[in-house]
Amino acid sequence: MPTERMAGSADNEGRRGIGGVALRSDETLTNGTDGIAQEGQILLELVDSQGRTVGTSEKLAAHQMPGQLHRAFSVFLFDSEGRMLLQRRALRKYHSPGVWSNACCGHPYPGEAPFHAATRRTIEELGIAPALLAAAGTVTYHHPDPASGLVEHEFNHLFVGRVEGATRPDPDEVAEVSFVTPGELAERQASATFSAWFNDVLDAARPTIRRLDIAPIW
């Protein structure tokens, strides 16, 4: 299983997108490259059930009913004590605002490697790069969101790893963060709202978390 060690802090390399364009995943791509949206749009990579690229779609359109299957990623990070890093999504998010979820999730740019996208967005959202990050397979799900009328239909690439040092969350992306044990996670899930995809991605990533001994308590 591929495992890569990353630098421990944010830098310009971590923020580099397609063709070296330094942008956040929620900013507009306008450099005219094939597969990159025009001003005011963000493109996602559409895939088939096997994860093979079949095209692109504007981000909001891909999430509208009935939902178009697109490439995504989810990152699980743990500290030296084996506690899982959670983030509560910022209230400004158009989809699932204010809910708790895993350390980082998002969408690669069209043509961007999921590992690169996962590292880039972790740096952008949390202000720190994983000290260790390993691929943990994929999972596909289809979750309508009655509150927004949107749909998460994703072919999700999973990554697990360790984080060292203090996070510096971007307030436009993250309302707060918390490290939890399995017992504390169960208590929080009983009292707070989590993203619709959280249990799907955690269940799919758990075998790799255990196999790599990243967080034995899980």
PDB file of N, CA, C and O in Angstrom, residues 13-43:
ATOM      1  N   GLU A  13       4.266  24.915  -2.283  1.00  0.00           N
ATOM      2  CA  GLU A  13       4.163  23.663  -3.021  1.00  0.00           C
ATOM      3  C   GLU A  13       2.874  22.961  -2.685  1.00  0.00           C
ATOM      4  O   GLU A  13       2.203  22.404  -3.554  1.00  0.00           O
ATOM      5  N   GLY A  14       2.470  22.979  -1.416  1.00  0.00           N
ATOM      6  CA  GLY A  14       1.244  22.319  -1.010  1.00  0.00           C
ATOM      7  C   GLY A  14       0.006  22.972  -1.557  1.00  0.00           C
ATOM      8  O   GLY A  14      -1.053  22.362  -1.593  1.00  0.00           O
ATOM      9  N   ARG A  15       0.096  24.233  -2.020  1.00  0.00           N
ATOM     10  CA  ARG A  15      -1.062  24.939  -2.523  1.00  0.00           C
ATOM     11  C   ARG A  15      -1.126  24.940  -4.047  1.00  0.00           C
ATOM     12  O   ARG A  15      -1.946  25.623  -4.641  1.00  0.00           O
ATOM     13  N   ARG A  16      -0.262  24.172  -4.699  1.00  0.00           N
ATOM     14  CA  ARG A  16      -0.198  24.212  -6.141  1.00  0.00           C
ATOM     15  C   ARG A  16      -1.255  23.320  -6.751  1.00  0.00           C
ATOM     16  O   ARG A  16      -1.394  22.166  -6.391  1.00  0.00           O
ATOM     17  N   GLY A  17      -2.034  23.828  -7.686  1.00  0.00           N
ATOM     18  CA  GLY A  17      -3.094  23.075  -8.329  1.00  0.00           C
ATOM     19  C   GLY A  17      -2.651  22.567  -9.691  1.00  0.00           C
ATOM     20  O   GLY A  17      -1.477  22.330  -9.945  1.00  0.00           O
ATOM     21  N   ILE A  18      -3.601  22.416 -10.621  1.00  0.00           N
ATOM     22  CA  ILE A  18      -3.288  21.911 -11.946  1.00  0.00           C
ATOM     23  C   ILE A  18      -2.335  22.861 -12.646  1.00  0.00           C
ATOM     24  O   ILE A  18      -2.525  24.063 -12.654  1.00  0.00           O
ATOM     25  N   GLY A  19      -1.307  22.305 -13.244  1.00  0.00           N
ATOM     26  CA  GLY A  19      -0.386  23.111 -14.013  1.00  0.00           C
ATOM     27  C   GLY A  19       0.336  24.159 -13.197  1.00  0.00           C
ATOM     28  O   GLY A  19       0.813  25.168 -13.708  1.00  0.00           O
ATOM     29  N   GLY A  20       0.423  23.954 -11.863  1.00  0.00           N
ATOM     30  CA  GLY A  20       1.136  24.902 -11.025  1.00  0.00           C
ATOM     31  C   GLY A  20       0.325  26.122 -10.659  1.00  0.00           C
ATOM     32  O   GLY A  20       0.861  27.084 -10.113  1.00  0.00           O
ATOM     33  N   VAL A  21      -0.989  26.116 -10.931  1.00  0.00           N
ATOM     34  CA  VAL A  21      -1.825  27.265 -10.569  1.00  0.00           C
ATOM     35  C   VAL A  21      -2.105  27.218  -9.080  1.00  0.00           C
ATOM     36  O   VAL A  21      -2.692  26.261  -8.582  1.00  0.00           O
ATOM     37  N   ALA A  22      -1.678  28.212  -8.331  1.00  0.00           N
ATOM     38  CA  ALA A  22      -1.831  28.211  -6.880  1.00  0.00           C
ATOM     39  C   ALA A  22      -3.198  28.756  -6.515  1.00  0.00           C
ATOM     40  O   ALA A  22      -3.434  29.951  -6.492  1.00  0.00           O
ATOM     41  N   LEU A  23      -4.134  27.846  -6.243  1.00  0.00           N
ATOM     42  CA  LEU A  23      -5.507  28.227  -5.931  1.00  0.00           C
ATOM     43  C   LEU A  23      -6.074  27.316  -4.867  1.00  0.00           C
ATOM     44  O   LEU A  23      -5.666  26.178  -4.714  1.00  0.00           O
ATOM     45  N   ARG A  24      -7.073  27.809  -4.149  1.00  0.00           N
ATOM     46  CA  ARG A  24      -7.823  26.977  -3.234  1.00  0.00           C
ATOM     47  C   ARG A  24      -8.857  26.203  -4.029  1.00  0.00           C
ATOM     48  O   ARG A  24      -9.231  26.591  -5.128  1.00  0.00           O
ATOM     49  N   SER A  25      -9.371  25.101  -3.465  1.00  0.00           N
ATOM     50  CA  SER A  25     -10.318  24.282  -4.202  1.00  0.00           C
ATOM     51  C   SER A  25     -11.648  24.988  -4.394  1.00  0.00           C
ATOM     52  O   SER A  25     -12.439  24.590  -5.236  1.00  0.00           O
ATOM     53  N   ASP A  26     -11.952  26.047  -3.619  1.00  0.00           N
ATOM     54  CA  ASP A  26     -13.220  26.741  -3.784  1.00  0.00           C
ATOM     55  C   ASP A  26     -13.052  28.041  -4.552  1.00  0.00           C
ATOM     56  O   ASP A  26     -13.951  28.861  -4.598  1.00  0.00           O
ATOM     57  N   GLU A  27     -11.867  28.238  -5.169  1.00  0.00           N
ATOM     58  CA  GLU A  27     -11.655  29.405  -5.992  1.00  0.00           C
ATOM     59  C   GLU A  27     -11.836  29.050  -7.460  1.00  0.00           C
ATOM     60  O   GLU A  27     -11.862  27.886  -7.839  1.00  0.00           O
ATOM     61  N   THR A  28     -11.970  30.077  -8.307  1.00  0.00           N
ATOM     62  CA  THR A  28     -12.221  29.879  -9.716  1.00  0.00           C
ATOM     63  C   THR A  28     -10.934  29.577 -10.468  1.00  0.00           C
ATOM     64  O   THR A  28      -9.920  30.208 -10.247  1.00  0.00           O
ATOM     65  N   LEU A  29     -10.989  28.613 -11.373  1.00  0.00           N
ATOM     66  CA  LEU A  29      -9.862  28.284 -12.233  1.00  0.00           C
ATOM     67  C   LEU A  29     -10.099  28.947 -13.585  1.00  0.00           C
ATOM     68  O   LEU A  29     -11.117  28.717 -14.222  1.00  0.00           O
ATOM     69  N   THR A  30      -9.176  29.773 -14.031  1.00  0.00           N
ATOM     70  CA  THR A  30      -9.424  30.563 -15.227  1.00  0.00           C
ATOM     71  C   THR A  30      -8.239  30.584 -16.180  1.00  0.00           C
ATOM     72  O   THR A  30      -8.105  31.497 -16.982  1.00  0.00           O
ATOM     73  N   ASN A  31      -7.361  29.580 -16.153  1.00  0.00           N
ATOM     74  CA  ASN A  31      -6.163  29.661 -16.992  1.00  0.00           C
ATOM     75  C   ASN A  31      -6.346  29.076 -18.385  1.00  0.00           C
ATOM     76  O   ASN A  31      -5.408  28.994 -19.153  1.00  0.00           O
ATOM     77  N   GLY A  32      -7.573  28.637 -18.702  1.00  0.00           N
ATOM     78  CA  GLY A  32      -7.866  28.223 -20.066  1.00  0.00           C
ATOM     79  C   GLY A  32      -7.467  26.810 -20.413  1.00  0.00           C
ATOM     80  O   GLY A  32      -7.666  26.366 -21.533  1.00  0.00           O
ATOM     81  N   THR A  33      -6.922  26.039 -19.474  1.00  0.00           N
ATOM     82  CA  THR A  33      -6.545  24.651 -19.735  1.00  0.00           C
ATOM     83  C   THR A  33      -7.795  23.808 -19.949  1.00  0.00           C
ATOM     84  O   THR A  33      -8.817  24.034 -19.331  1.00  0.00           O
ATOM     85  N   ASP A  34      -7.727  22.813 -20.851  1.00  0.00           N
ATOM     86  CA  ASP A  34      -8.862  21.914 -21.056  1.00  0.00           C
ATOM     87  C   ASP A  34      -9.285  21.295 -19.736  1.00  0.00           C
ATOM     88  O   ASP A  34      -8.463  20.847 -18.948  1.00  0.00           O
ATOM     89  N   GLY A  35     -10.596  21.245 -19.490  1.00  0.00           N
ATOM     90  CA  GLY A  35     -11.112  20.658 -18.271  1.00  0.00           C
ATOM     91  C   GLY A  35     -11.179  21.634 -17.123  1.00  0.00           C
ATOM     92  O   GLY A  35     -11.633  21.276 -16.045  1.00  0.00           O
ATOM     93  N   ILE A  36     -10.739  22.875 -17.299  1.00  0.00           N
ATOM     94  CA  ILE A  36     -10.797  23.869 -16.241  1.00  0.00           C
ATOM     95  C   ILE A  36     -11.919  24.846 -16.534  1.00  0.00           C
ATOM     96  O   ILE A  36     -12.099  25.300 -17.664  1.00  0.00           O
ATOM     97  N   ALA A  37     -12.686  25.178 -15.533  1.00  0.00           N
ATOM     98  CA  ALA A  37     -13.885  25.983 -15.710  1.00  0.00           C
ATOM     99  C   ALA A  37     -13.554  27.409 -16.092  1.00  0.00           C
ATOM    100  O   ALA A  37     -12.475  27.917 -15.846  1.00  0.00           O
ATOM    101  N   GLN A  38     -14.525  28.066 -16.695  1.00  0.00           N
ATOM    102  CA  GLN A  38     -14.430  29.483 -16.941  1.00  0.00           C
ATOM    103  C   GLN A  38     -14.723  30.236 -15.648  1.00  0.00           C
ATOM    104  O   GLN A  38     -15.130  29.655 -14.642  1.00  0.00           O
ATOM    105  N   GLU A  39     -14.558  31.543 -15.687  1.00  0.00           N
ATOM    106  CA  GLU A  39     -14.727  32.365 -14.490  1.00  0.00           C
ATOM    107  C   GLU A  39     -16.103  32.136 -13.872  1.00  0.00           C
ATOM    108  O   GLU A  39     -17.111  32.116 -14.567  1.00  0.00           O
ATOM    109  N   GLY A  40     -16.143  31.979 -12.549  1.00  0.00           N
ATOM    110  CA  GLY A  40     -17.393  31.778 -11.833  1.00  0.00           C
ATOM    111  C   GLY A  40     -17.801  30.329 -11.708  1.00  0.00           C
ATOM    112  O   GLY A  40     -18.853  30.029 -11.152  1.00  0.00           O
ATOM    113  N   GLN A  41     -16.997  29.396 -12.222  1.00  0.00           N
ATOM    114  CA  GLN A  41     -17.331  27.982 -12.156  1.00  0.00           C
ATOM    115  C   GLN A  41     -16.192  27.177 -11.544  1.00  0.00           C
ATOM    116  O   GLN A  41     -15.030  27.566 -11.630  1.00  0.00           O
ATOM    117  N   ILE A  42     -16.551  26.039 -10.946  1.00  0.00           N
ATOM    118  CA  ILE A  42     -15.585  25.071 -10.443  1.00  0.00           C
ATOM    119  C   ILE A  42     -15.973  23.728 -11.031  1.00  0.00           C
ATOM    120  O   ILE A  42     -17.131  23.314 -10.926  1.00  0.00           O
ATOM    121  N   LEU A  43     -15.040  23.042 -11.658  1.00  0.00           N
ATOM    122  CA  LEU A  43     -15.325  21.760 -12.281  1.00  0.00           C
ATOM    123  C   LEU A  43     -14.906  20.600 -11.393  1.00  0.00           C
ATOM    124  O   LEU A  43     -13.860  20.642 -10.753  1.00  0.00           O
TER     125      LEU A  43
END
